[in-house]
mmCIF file of C-alpha atoms and ligand atoms in Angstrom:
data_model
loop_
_atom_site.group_PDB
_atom_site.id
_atom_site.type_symbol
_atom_site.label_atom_id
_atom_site.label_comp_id
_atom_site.label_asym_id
_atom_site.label_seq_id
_atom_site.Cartn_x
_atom_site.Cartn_y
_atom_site.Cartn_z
ATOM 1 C CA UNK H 1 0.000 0.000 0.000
ATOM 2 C CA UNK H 2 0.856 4.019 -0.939
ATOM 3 C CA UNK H 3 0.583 5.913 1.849
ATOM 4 C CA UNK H 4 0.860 9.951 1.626
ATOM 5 C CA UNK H 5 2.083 11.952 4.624
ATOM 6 C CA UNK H 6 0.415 15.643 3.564
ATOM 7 C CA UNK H 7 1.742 18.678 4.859
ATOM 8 C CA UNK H 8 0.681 22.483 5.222
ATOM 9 C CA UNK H 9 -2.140 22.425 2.658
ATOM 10 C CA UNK H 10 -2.475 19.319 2.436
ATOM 11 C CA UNK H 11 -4.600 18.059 5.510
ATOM 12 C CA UNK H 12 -6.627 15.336 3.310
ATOM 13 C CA UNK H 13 -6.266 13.362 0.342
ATOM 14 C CA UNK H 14 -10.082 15.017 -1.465
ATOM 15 C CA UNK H 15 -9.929 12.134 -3.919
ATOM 16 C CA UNK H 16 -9.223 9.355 -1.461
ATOM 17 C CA UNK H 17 -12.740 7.135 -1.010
ATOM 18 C CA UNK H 18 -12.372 6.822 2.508
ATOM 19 C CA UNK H 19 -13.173 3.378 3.737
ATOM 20 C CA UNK H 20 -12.005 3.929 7.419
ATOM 21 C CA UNK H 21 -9.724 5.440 10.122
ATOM 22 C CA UNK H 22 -7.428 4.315 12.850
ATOM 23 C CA UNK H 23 -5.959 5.031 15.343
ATOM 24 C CA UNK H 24 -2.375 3.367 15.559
ATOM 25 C CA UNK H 25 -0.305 2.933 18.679
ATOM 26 C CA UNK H 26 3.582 2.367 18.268
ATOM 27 C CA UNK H 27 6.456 2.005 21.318
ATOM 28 C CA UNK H 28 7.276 5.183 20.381
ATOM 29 C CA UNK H 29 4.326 7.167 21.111
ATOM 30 C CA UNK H 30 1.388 8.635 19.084
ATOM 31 C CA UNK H 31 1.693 9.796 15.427
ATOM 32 C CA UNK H 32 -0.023 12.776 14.598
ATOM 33 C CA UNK H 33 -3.252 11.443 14.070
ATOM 34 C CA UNK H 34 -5.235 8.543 12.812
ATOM 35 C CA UNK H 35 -3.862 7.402 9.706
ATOM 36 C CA UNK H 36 -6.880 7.277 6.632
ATOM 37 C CA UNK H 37 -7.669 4.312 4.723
ATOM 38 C CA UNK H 38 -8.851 4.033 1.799
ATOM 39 C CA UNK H 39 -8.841 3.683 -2.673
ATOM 40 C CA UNK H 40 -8.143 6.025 -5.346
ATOM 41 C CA UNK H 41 -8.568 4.970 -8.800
ATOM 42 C CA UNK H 42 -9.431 1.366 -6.767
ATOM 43 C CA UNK H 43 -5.730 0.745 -5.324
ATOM 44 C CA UNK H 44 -5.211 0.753 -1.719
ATOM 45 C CA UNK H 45 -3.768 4.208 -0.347
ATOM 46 C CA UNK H 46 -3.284 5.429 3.100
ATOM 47 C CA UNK H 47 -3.222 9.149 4.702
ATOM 48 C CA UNK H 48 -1.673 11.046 7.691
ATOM 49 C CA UNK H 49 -1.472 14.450 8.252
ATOM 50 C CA UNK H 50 1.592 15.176 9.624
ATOM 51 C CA UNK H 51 0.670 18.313 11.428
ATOM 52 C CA UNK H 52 -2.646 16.479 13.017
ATOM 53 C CA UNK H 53 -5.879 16.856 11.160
ATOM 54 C CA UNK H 54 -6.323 20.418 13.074
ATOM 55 C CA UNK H 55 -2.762 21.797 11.789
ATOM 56 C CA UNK H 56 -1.986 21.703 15.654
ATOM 57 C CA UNK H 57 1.483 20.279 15.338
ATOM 58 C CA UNK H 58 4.868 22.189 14.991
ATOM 59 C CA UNK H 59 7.555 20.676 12.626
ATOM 60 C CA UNK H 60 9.725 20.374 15.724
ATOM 61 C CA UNK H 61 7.459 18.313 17.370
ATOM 62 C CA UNK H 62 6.034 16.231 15.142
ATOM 63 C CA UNK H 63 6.705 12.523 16.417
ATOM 64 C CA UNK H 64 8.417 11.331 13.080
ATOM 65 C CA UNK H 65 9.342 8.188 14.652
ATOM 66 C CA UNK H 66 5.789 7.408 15.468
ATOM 67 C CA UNK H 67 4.332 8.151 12.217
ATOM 68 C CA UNK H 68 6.748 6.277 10.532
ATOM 69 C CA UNK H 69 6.156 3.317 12.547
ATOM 70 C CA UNK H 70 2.320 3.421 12.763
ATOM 71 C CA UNK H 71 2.665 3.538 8.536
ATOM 72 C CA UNK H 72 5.014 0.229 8.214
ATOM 73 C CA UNK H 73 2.753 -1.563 10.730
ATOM 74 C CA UNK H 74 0.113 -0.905 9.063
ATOM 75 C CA UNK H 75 1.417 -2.222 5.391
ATOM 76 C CA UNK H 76 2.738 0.710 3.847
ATOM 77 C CA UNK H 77 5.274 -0.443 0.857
ATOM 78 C CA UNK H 78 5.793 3.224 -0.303
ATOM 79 C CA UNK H 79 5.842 6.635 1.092
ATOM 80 C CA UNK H 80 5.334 9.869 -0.846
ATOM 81 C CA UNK H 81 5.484 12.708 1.847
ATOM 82 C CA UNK H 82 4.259 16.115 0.435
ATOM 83 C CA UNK H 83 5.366 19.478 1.975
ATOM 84 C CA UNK H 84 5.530 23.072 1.336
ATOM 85 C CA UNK H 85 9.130 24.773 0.863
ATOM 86 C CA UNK H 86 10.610 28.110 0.362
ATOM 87 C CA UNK H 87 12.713 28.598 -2.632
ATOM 88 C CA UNK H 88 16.029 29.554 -2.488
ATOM 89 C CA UNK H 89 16.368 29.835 -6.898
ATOM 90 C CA UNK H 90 15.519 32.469 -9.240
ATOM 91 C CA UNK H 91 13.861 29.693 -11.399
ATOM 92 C CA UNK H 92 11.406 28.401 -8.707
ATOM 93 C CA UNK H 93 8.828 30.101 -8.204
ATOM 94 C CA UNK H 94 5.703 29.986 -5.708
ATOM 95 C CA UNK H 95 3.496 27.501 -7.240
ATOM 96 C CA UNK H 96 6.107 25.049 -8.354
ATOM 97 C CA UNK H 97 6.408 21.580 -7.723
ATOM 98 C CA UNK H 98 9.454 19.991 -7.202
ATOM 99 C CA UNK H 99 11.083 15.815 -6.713
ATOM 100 C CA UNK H 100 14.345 16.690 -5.071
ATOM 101 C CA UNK H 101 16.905 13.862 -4.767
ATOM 102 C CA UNK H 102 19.237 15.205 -1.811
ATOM 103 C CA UNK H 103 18.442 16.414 1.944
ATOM 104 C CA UNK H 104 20.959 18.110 3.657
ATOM 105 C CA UNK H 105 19.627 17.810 7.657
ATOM 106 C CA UNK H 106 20.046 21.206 9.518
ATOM 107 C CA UNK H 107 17.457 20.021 12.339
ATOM 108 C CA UNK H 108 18.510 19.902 15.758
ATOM 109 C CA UNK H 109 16.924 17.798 19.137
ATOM 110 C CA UNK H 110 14.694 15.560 17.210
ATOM 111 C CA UNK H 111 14.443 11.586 17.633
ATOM 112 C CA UNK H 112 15.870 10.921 14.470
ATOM 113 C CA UNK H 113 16.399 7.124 14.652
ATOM 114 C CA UNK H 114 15.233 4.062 15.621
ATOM 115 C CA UNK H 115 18.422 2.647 16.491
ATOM 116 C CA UNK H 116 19.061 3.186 19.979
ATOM 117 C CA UNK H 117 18.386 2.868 23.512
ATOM 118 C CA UNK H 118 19.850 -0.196 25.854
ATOM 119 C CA UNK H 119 18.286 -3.227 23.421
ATOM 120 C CA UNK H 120 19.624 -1.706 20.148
ATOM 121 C CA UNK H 121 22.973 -2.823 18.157
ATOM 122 C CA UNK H 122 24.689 0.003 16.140
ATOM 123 C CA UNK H 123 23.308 0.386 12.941
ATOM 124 C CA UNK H 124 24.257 2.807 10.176
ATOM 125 C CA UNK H 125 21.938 3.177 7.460
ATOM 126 C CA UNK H 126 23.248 3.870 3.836
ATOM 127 C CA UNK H 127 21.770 7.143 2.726
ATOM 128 C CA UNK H 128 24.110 8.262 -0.399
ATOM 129 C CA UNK H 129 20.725 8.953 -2.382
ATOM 130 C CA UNK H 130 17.957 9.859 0.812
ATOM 131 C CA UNK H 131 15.121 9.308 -1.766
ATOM 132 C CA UNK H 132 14.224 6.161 -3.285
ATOM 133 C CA UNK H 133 15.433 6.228 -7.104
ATOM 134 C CA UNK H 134 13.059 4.421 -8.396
ATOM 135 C CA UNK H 135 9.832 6.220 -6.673
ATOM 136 C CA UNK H 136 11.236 9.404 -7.695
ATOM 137 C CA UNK H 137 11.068 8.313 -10.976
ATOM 138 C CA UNK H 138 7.573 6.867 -10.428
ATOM 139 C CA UNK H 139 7.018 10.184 -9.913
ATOM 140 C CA UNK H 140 8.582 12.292 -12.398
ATOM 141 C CA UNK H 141 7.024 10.429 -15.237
ATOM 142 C CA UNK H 142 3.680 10.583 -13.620
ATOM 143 C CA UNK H 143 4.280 14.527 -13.856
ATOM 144 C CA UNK H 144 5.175 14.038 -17.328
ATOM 145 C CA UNK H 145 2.069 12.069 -17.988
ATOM 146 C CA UNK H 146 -0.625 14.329 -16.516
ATOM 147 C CA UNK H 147 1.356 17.496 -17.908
ATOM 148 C CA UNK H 148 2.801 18.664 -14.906
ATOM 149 C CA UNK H 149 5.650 20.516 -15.133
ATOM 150 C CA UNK H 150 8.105 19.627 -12.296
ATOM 151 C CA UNK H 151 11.425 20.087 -11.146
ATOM 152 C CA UNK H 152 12.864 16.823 -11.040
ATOM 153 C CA UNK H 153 16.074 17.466 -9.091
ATOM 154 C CA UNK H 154 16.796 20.324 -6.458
ATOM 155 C CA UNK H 155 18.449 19.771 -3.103
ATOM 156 C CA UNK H 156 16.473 20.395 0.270
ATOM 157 C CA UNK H 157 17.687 21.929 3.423
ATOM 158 C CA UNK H 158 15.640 20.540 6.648
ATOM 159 C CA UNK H 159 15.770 23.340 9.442
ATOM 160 C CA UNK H 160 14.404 23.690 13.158
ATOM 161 C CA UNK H 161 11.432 26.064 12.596
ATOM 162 C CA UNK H 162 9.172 26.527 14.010
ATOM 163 C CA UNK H 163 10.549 30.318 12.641
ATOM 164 C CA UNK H 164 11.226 30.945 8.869
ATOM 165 C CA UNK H 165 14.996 31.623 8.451
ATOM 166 C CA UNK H 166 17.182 34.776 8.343
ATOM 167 C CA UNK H 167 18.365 36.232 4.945
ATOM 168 C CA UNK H 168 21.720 35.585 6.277
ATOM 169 C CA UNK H 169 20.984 31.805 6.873
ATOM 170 C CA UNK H 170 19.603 31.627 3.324
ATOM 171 C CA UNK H 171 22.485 33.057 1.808
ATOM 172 C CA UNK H 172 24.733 30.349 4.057
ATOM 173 C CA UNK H 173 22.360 27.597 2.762
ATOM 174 C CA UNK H 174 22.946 28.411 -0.923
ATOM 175 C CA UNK H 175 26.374 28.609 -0.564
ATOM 176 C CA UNK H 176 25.883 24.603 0.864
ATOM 177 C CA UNK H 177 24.013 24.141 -2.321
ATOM 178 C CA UNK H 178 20.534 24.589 -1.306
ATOM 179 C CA UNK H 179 17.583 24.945 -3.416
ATOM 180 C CA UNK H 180 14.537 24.829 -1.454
ATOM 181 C CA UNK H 181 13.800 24.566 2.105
ATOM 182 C CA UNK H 182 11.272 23.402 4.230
ATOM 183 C CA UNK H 183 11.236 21.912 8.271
ATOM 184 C CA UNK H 184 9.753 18.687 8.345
ATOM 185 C CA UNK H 185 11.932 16.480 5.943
ATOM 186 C CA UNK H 186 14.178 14.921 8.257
ATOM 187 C CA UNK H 187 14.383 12.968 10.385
ATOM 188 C CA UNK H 188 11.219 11.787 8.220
ATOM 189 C CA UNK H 189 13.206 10.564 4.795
ATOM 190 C CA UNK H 190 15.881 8.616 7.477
ATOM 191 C CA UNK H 191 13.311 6.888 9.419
ATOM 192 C CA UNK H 192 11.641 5.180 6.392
ATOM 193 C CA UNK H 193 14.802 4.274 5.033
ATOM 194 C CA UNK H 194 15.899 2.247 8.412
ATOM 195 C CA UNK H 195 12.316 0.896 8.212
ATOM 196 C CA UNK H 196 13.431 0.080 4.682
ATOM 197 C CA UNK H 197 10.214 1.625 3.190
ATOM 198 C CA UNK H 198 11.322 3.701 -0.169
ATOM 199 C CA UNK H 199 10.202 7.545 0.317
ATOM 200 C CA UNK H 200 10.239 10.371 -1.653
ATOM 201 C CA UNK H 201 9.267 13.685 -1.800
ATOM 202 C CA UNK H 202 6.573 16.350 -3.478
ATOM 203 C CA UNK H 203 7.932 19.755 -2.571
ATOM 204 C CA UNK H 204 5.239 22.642 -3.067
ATOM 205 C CA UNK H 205 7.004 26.106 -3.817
ATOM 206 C CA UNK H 206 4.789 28.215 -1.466
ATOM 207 C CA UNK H 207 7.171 31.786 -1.060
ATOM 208 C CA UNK H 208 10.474 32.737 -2.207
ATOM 209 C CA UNK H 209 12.713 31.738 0.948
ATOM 210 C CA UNK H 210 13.918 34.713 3.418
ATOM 211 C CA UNK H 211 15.528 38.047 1.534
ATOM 212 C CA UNK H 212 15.200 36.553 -1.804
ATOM 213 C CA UNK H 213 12.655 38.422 -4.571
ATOM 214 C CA UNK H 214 9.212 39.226 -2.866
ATOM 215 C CA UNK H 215 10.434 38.367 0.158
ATOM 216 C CA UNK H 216 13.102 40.866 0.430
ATOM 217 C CA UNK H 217 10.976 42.519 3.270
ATOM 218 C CA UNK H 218 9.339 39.720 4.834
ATOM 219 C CA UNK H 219 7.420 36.769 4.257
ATOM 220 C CA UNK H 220 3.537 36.649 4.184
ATOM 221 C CA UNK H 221 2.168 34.081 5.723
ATOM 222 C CA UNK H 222 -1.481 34.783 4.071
ATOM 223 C CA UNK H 223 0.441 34.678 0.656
ATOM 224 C CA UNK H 224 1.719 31.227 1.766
ATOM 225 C CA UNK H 225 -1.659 30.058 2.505
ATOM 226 C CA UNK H 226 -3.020 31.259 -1.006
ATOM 227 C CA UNK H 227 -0.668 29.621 -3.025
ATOM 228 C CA UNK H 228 -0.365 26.438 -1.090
ATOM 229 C CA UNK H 229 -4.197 26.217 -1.580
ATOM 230 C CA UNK H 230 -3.814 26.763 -6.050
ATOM 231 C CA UNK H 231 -1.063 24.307 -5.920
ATOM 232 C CA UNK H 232 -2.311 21.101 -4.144
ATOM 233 C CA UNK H 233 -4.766 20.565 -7.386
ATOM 234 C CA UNK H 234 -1.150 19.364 -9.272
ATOM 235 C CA UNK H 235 -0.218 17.340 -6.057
ATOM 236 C CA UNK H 236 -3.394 15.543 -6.061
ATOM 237 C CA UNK H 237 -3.445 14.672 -9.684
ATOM 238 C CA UNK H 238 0.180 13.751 -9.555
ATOM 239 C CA UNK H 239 -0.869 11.493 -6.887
ATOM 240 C CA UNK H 240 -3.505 9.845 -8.989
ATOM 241 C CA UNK H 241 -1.271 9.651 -11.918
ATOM 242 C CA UNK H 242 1.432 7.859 -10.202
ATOM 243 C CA UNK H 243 -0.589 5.342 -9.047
ATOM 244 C CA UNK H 244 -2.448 4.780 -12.011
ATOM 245 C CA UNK H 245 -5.772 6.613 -12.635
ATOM 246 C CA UNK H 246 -6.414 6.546 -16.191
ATOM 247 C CA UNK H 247 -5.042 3.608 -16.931
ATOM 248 C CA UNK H 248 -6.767 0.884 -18.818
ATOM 249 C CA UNK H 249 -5.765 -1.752 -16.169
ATOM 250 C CA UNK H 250 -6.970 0.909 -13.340
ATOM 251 C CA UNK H 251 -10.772 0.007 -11.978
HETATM 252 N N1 LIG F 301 11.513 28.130 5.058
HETATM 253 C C1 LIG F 301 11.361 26.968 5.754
HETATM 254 N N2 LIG F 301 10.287 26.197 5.612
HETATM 255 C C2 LIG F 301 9.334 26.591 4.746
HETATM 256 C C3 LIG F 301 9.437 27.782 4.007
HETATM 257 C C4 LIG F 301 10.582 28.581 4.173
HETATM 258 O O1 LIG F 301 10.743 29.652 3.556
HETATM 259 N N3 LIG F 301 8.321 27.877 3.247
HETATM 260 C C5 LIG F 301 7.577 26.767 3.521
HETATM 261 N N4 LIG F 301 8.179 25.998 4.420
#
């Protein structure tokens, strides 16, 4: 099963046919909510909102471990996590969607694995490519398919929040190589891959990232919400696309 962890703007799936809910208990707490069940195009395809269903929960404390864990116990094969990001290029602009293939983890404090504690061996995860290839791909020629224009490569910066950043730490994060940033991709995209469940990403352009273009003087938050809400349209159908709607073998 595909399940979708939705960010800001993205609270619930609209064209999921919701068949039930539960709530899912893990040894390392709650996850943000109860995860949604149900079919899109007929395939099997679960939901959580990673903020909680009342956008109640900071990036900083979201329990990433827990919604990771309730999702694998529950049969998730795949995980396409959709978020909103700030834009750190000329070329991306509010409203864009982008697949990035690298994370560069700025975060701070969080539970970021699952490997430790008194019962736990050392274990070090391979994460050379962060996203899963081959989903990414998925992905990128569902875009393709439903005429979506995407950017299919762009490196993301994971920071604290819950505060947007400085134009000073913008300009440090593009000389790292940044192109967008957001606060809720790791430890997310490091916990599935220790779970061994392949991840990738839908990044949602919602503002131009601290000092840069319109947001030389600030950063709207209503302008955030706007655009998030135009954008998640593409996100949904890109959903639907990847997994098949339209398709003559699709129900
Ligand atoms: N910075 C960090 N996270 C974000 C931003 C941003 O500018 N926009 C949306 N999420």
């Amino acid at each position: 099963m595909l399940a979708v962890i939705g960010g800001s703007g993205l609270s619930q799936l609209a064209n999921l046919d919701i068949s039930h809910r539960e709530i899912l208990r893990t040894p390392y707490g709650e996850p943000s909510g109860a995860v949604t069940f149900g079919q899109i195009c007929g395939r099997p395809v679960a939901f959580l909102a990673r903020h909680g269903y009342g956008h109640t929960i900071p990036p900083h404390e979201v329990n990433y471990r827990a919604n990771i864990w309730a999702l694998k116990q529950c049969g998730t094969v795949e995980i396409i996590s959709v978020a909103s990001v700030g834009s750190i290029r000329a070329d991306l602009k509010p409203g864009d969607v982008v697949i990035p293939h690298q994370i560069i983890d700025y975060t701070w404090g969080r539970k970021s694995t699952y490997h430790e504690g008194p019962e736990c061996t050392v274990a070090h995860i391979d994460f050379t490519e962060p996203y899963d290839p081959a989903l990414r791909k998925k992905l990128i020629q569902a875009a393709a398919l439903a005429s979506i224009q995407v950017s299919d490569s762009a490196v993301y910066a994971a920071t604290q929040g819950p505060r947007l950043e400085t134009a000073a730490e913008i300009n440090r994060l593009e000389r790292d190589g940044v192109d967008v940033v957001g606060m809720t991709g790791m430890p997310e995209a490091a916990l599935a891959r220790e779970l061994g469940i392949p991840y990738a990403a839908i990044s949602v352009v919602s503002n131009f990232a601290a000092g840069r273009a319109d947001s030389r003087d600030g950063i709207s938050f209503e302008s955030i919400q706007d655009v998030l809400h135009e954008s998640m349209g593409h996100v949904r159908t890109l959903i639907e696309k990847m997994i098949g709607c339209g398709d003559t073998t699709c129900s």
